[in-house]
Tab-separated table of C-alpha atoms in Angstrom:
chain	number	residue	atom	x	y	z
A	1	UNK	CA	-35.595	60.501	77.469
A	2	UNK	CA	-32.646	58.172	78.228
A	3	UNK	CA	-31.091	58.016	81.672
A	4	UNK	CA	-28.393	60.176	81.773
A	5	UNK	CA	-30.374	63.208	80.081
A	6	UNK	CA	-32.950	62.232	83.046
A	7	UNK	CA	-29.980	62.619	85.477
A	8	UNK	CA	-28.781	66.024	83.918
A	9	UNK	CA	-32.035	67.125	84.708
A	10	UNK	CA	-32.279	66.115	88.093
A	11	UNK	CA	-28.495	67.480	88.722
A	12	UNK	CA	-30.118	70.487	87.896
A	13	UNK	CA	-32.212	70.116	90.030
A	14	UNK	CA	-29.992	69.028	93.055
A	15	UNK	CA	-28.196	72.504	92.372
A	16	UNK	CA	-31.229	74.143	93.029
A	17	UNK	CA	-31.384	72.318	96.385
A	18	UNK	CA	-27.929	73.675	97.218
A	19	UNK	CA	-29.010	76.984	96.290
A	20	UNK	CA	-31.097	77.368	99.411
A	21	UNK	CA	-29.126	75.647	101.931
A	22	UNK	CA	-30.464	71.987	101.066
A	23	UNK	CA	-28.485	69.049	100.611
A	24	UNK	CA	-27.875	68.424	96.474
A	25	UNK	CA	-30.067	65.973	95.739
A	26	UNK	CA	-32.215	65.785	92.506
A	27	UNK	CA	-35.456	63.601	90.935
A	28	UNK	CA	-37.106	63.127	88.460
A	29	UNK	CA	-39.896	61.072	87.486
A	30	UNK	CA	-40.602	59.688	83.881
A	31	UNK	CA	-43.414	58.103	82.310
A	32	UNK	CA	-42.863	54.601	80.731
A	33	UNK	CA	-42.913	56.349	77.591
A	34	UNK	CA	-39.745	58.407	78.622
A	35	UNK	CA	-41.354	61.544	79.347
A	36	UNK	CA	-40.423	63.886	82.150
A	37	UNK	CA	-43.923	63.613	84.383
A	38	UNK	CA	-42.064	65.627	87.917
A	39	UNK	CA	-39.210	66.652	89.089
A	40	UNK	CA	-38.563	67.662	92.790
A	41	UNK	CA	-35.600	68.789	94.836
A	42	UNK	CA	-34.478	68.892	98.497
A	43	UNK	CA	-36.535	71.555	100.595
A	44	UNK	CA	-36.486	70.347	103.956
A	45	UNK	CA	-34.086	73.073	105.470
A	46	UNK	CA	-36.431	75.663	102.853
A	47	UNK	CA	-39.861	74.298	103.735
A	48	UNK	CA	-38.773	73.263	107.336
A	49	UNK	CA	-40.143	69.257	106.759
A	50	UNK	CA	-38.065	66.393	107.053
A	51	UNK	CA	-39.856	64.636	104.681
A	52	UNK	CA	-39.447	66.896	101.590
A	53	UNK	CA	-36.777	64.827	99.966
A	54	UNK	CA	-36.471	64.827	96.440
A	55	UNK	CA	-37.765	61.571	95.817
A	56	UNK	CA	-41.050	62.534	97.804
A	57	UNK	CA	-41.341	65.637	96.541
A	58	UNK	CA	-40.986	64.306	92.970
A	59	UNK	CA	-43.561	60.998	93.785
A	60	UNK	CA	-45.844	63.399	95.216
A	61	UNK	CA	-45.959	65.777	92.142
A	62	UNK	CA	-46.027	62.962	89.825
A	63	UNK	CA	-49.231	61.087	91.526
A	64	UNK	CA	-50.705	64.964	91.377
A	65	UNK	CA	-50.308	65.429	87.916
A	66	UNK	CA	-51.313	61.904	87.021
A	67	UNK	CA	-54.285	61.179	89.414
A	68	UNK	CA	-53.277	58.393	90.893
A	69	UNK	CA	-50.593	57.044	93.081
A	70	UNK	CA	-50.385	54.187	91.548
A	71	UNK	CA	-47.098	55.173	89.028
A	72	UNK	CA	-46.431	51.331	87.670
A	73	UNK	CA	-43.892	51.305	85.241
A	74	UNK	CA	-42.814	54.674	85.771
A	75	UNK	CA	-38.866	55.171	86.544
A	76	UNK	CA	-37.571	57.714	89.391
A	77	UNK	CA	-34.275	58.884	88.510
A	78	UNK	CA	-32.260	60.501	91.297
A	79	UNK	CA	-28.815	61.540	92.051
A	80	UNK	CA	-28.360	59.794	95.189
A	81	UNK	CA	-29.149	56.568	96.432
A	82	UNK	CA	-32.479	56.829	98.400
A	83	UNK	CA	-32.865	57.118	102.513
A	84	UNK	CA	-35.413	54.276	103.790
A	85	UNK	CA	-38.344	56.404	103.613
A	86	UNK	CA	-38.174	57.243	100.365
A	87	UNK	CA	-37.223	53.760	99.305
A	88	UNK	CA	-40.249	52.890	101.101
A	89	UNK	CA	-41.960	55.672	98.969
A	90	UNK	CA	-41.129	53.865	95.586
A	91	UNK	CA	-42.510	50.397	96.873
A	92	UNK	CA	-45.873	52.481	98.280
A	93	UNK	CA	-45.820	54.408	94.427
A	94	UNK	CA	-44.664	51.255	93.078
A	95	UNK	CA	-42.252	52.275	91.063
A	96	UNK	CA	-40.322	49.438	89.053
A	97	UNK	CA	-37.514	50.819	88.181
A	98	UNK	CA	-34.848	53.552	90.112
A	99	UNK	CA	-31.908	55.184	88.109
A	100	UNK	CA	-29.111	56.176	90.837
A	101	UNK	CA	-26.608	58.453	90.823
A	102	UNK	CA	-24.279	58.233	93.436
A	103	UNK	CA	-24.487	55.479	96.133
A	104	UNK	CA	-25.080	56.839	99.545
A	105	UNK	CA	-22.832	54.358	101.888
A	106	UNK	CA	-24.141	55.860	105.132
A	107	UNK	CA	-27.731	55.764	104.678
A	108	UNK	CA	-28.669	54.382	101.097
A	109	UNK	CA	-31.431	51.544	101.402
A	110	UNK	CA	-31.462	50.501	97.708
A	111	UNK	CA	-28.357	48.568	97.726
A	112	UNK	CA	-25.393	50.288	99.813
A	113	UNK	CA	-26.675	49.802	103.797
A	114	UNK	CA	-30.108	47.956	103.137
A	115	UNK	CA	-31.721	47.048	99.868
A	116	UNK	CA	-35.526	47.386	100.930
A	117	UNK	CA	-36.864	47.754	97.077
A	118	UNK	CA	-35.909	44.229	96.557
A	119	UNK	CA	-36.282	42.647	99.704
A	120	UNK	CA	-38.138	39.452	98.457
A	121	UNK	CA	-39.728	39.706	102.250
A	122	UNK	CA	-41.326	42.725	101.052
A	123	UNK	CA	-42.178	41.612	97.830
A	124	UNK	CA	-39.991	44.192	96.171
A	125	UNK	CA	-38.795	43.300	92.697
A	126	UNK	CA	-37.425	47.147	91.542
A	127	UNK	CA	-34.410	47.556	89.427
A	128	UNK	CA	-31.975	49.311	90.694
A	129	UNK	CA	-29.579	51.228	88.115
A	130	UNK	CA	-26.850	52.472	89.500
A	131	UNK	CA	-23.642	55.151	88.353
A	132	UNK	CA	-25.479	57.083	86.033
A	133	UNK	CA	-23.458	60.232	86.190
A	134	UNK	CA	-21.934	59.040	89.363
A	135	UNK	CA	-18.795	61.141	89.758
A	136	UNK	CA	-20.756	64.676	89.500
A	137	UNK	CA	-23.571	63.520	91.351
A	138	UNK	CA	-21.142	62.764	93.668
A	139	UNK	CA	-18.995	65.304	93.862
A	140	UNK	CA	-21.704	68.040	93.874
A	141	UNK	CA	-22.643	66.393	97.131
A	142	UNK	CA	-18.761	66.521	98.361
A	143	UNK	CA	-18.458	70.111	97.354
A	144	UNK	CA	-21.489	71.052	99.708
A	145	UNK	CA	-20.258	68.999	102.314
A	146	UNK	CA	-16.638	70.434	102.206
A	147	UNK	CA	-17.789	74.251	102.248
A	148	UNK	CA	-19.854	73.201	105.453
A	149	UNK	CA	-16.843	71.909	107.391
Protein backbone atom coordinates (compact mmCIF):
# COMPACT_ATOMS: atom_id res chain seq x y z
CA UNK A 1 0.00 0.00 0.00
CA UNK A 2 1.56 3.39 -0.87
CA UNK A 3 1.20 6.38 1.42
CA UNK A 4 -1.52 8.25 0.39
CA UNK A 5 -3.94 5.09 0.04
CA UNK A 6 -2.54 4.50 3.79
CA UNK A 7 -3.70 8.10 4.57
CA UNK A 8 -7.21 7.63 2.87
CA UNK A 9 -7.58 4.98 5.16
CA UNK A 10 -6.69 6.60 8.19
CA UNK A 11 -8.91 9.82 7.07
CA UNK A 12 -11.43 7.38 7.31
CA UNK A 13 -10.69 6.68 10.14
CA UNK A 14 -10.27 10.24 11.69
CA UNK A 15 -14.03 10.68 10.49
CA UNK A 16 -14.96 8.04 12.60
CA UNK A 17 -13.30 9.89 15.50
CA UNK A 18 -15.45 12.94 14.71
CA UNK A 19 -18.38 10.84 14.63
CA UNK A 20 -18.42 10.45 18.38
CA UNK A 21 -17.30 13.70 19.56
CA UNK A 22 -13.40 12.96 19.17
CA UNK A 23 -10.97 15.08 17.64
CA UNK A 24 -10.32 13.79 13.67
CA UNK A 25 -7.40 12.12 13.88
CA UNK A 26 -6.58 8.80 12.02
CA UNK A 27 -3.65 5.78 12.01
CA UNK A 28 -2.71 3.31 10.57
CA UNK A 29 -0.03 0.92 10.88
CA UNK A 30 1.64 -1.07 7.94
CA UNK A 31 3.89 -3.86 7.76
CA UNK A 32 7.25 -3.36 5.87
CA UNK A 33 5.70 -5.27 3.25
CA UNK A 34 2.93 -2.54 2.81
CA UNK A 35 0.21 -4.26 4.42
CA UNK A 36 -2.40 -2.67 6.62
CA UNK A 37 -1.44 -4.54 10.21
CA UNK A 38 -3.98 -1.73 12.59
CA UNK A 39 -5.68 1.03 12.35
CA UNK A 40 -6.98 3.10 15.38
CA UNK A 41 -8.84 6.35 15.87
CA UNK A 42 -9.36 9.01 18.58
CA UNK A 43 -11.58 7.65 21.57
CA UNK A 44 -10.57 9.54 24.42
CA UNK A 45 -13.83 11.70 24.82
CA UNK A 46 -15.70 7.89 23.79
CA UNK A 47 -13.63 5.68 26.08
CA UNK A 48 -13.03 8.54 28.67
CA UNK A 49 -8.80 7.98 28.53
CA UNK A 50 -6.50 10.53 27.62
CA UNK A 51 -4.28 8.27 26.25
CA UNK A 52 -6.43 6.66 23.49
CA UNK A 53 -4.95 8.64 20.67
CA UNK A 54 -4.86 7.24 17.42
CA UNK A 55 -1.37 6.56 17.25
CA UNK A 56 -1.65 4.48 20.61
CA UNK A 57 -4.55 2.95 19.84
CA UNK A 58 -3.17 1.86 16.44
CA UNK A 59 0.60 0.78 18.14
CA UNK A 60 -1.29 -1.03 20.63
CA UNK A 61 -3.43 -3.10 18.14
CA UNK A 62 -0.58 -3.63 15.94
CA UNK A 63 1.90 -5.15 18.81
CA UNK A 64 -1.53 -7.33 19.64
CA UNK A 65 -1.92 -8.73 16.43
CA UNK A 66 1.78 -9.23 15.87
CA UNK A 67 3.06 -10.48 19.32
CA UNK A 68 5.47 -8.30 19.96
CA UNK A 69 6.07 -4.68 20.54
CA UNK A 70 8.87 -4.59 18.89
CA UNK A 71 7.28 -3.19 15.20
CA UNK A 72 10.93 -2.41 13.43
CA UNK A 73 10.48 -1.38 10.10
CA UNK A 74 6.94 -0.96 10.29
CA UNK A 75 5.52 2.66 9.16
CA UNK A 76 2.62 4.55 11.23
CA UNK A 77 0.78 6.69 9.00
CA UNK A 78 -1.38 9.37 10.62
CA UNK A 79 -3.21 12.43 9.74
CA UNK A 80 -1.76 14.68 12.17
CA UNK A 81 1.51 15.31 13.41
CA UNK A 82 1.92 13.34 16.72
CA UNK A 83 1.54 14.88 20.55
CA UNK A 84 4.83 13.94 22.67
CA UNK A 85 3.44 10.88 24.03
CA UNK A 86 2.73 9.31 21.15
CA UNK A 87 5.95 10.39 19.53
CA UNK A 88 7.40 8.85 22.47
CA UNK A 89 5.18 5.77 21.59
CA UNK A 90 6.90 5.28 18.09
CA UNK A 91 10.53 5.48 19.63
CA UNK A 92 9.20 2.81 22.59
CA UNK A 93 7.49 0.61 19.31
CA UNK A 94 10.36 1.66 17.36
CA UNK A 95 8.91 2.55 14.53
CA UNK A 96 11.32 3.87 11.66
CA UNK A 97 9.37 5.55 9.67
CA UNK A 98 6.02 8.14 10.31
CA UNK A 99 3.85 9.34 7.28
CA UNK A 100 2.13 12.79 8.44
CA UNK A 101 -0.65 14.42 7.41
CA UNK A 102 -1.09 17.69 8.61
CA UNK A 103 1.52 19.39 10.89
CA UNK A 104 0.18 20.19 14.27
CA UNK A 105 1.97 23.77 15.11
CA UNK A 106 0.66 23.84 18.68
CA UNK A 107 1.60 20.59 19.96
CA UNK A 108 3.31 18.40 17.15
CA UNK A 109 6.69 16.82 18.51
CA UNK A 110 7.88 15.28 15.20
CA UNK A 111 9.05 18.37 13.63
CA UNK A 112 6.61 21.50 14.20
CA UNK A 113 7.19 22.39 18.28
CA UNK A 114 9.80 19.56 19.18
CA UNK A 115 11.20 16.84 16.99
CA UNK A 116 11.69 14.02 19.73
CA UNK A 117 11.81 10.98 16.99
CA UNK A 118 15.04 12.33 15.84
CA UNK A 119 16.52 13.85 18.68
CA UNK A 120 20.11 12.38 18.23
CA UNK A 121 20.05 12.76 22.33
CA UNK A 122 17.53 10.16 22.23
CA UNK A 123 18.96 8.16 19.72
CA UNK A 124 16.02 8.67 17.41
CA UNK A 125 16.78 8.25 13.73
CA UNK A 126 12.77 8.03 12.33
CA UNK A 127 11.78 9.51 9.09
CA UNK A 128 9.47 11.80 9.18
CA UNK A 129 7.17 12.21 5.92
CA UNK A 130 5.28 14.91 5.95
CA UNK A 131 2.00 16.52 3.62
CA UNK A 132 0.64 13.43 2.57
CA UNK A 133 -2.89 14.53 1.98
CA UNK A 134 -2.22 17.59 3.98
CA UNK A 135 -5.00 19.99 3.00
CA UNK A 136 -7.98 17.41 3.93
CA UNK A 137 -6.30 16.14 6.80
CA UNK A 138 -6.22 19.47 7.65
CA UNK A 139 -9.19 20.83 6.99
CA UNK A 140 -11.23 17.92 8.46
CA UNK A 141 -9.56 19.02 11.66
CA UNK A 142 -10.63 22.88 10.93
CA UNK A 143 -14.14 21.87 10.15
CA UNK A 144 -14.47 20.19 13.71
CA UNK A 145 -12.87 22.92 15.28
CA UNK A 146 -15.09 25.64 13.59
CA UNK A 147 -18.54 23.83 14.43
CA UNK A 148 -17.19 23.81 18.15
CA UNK A 149 -16.71 27.59 18.36
Amino acid sequence: MNHDAAMALALGEARAAAEHGDVPVGAVVLSPAGEVVSIGHNRREADGDPTAHAEVLALRAAAEALGTWRLEGHTLVVTLEPCAMCAGAVLAARIPRLVIGAWDEKAGATGSQWDLVRDARLGSKVEVIAGVREAESAALLREFFEARR
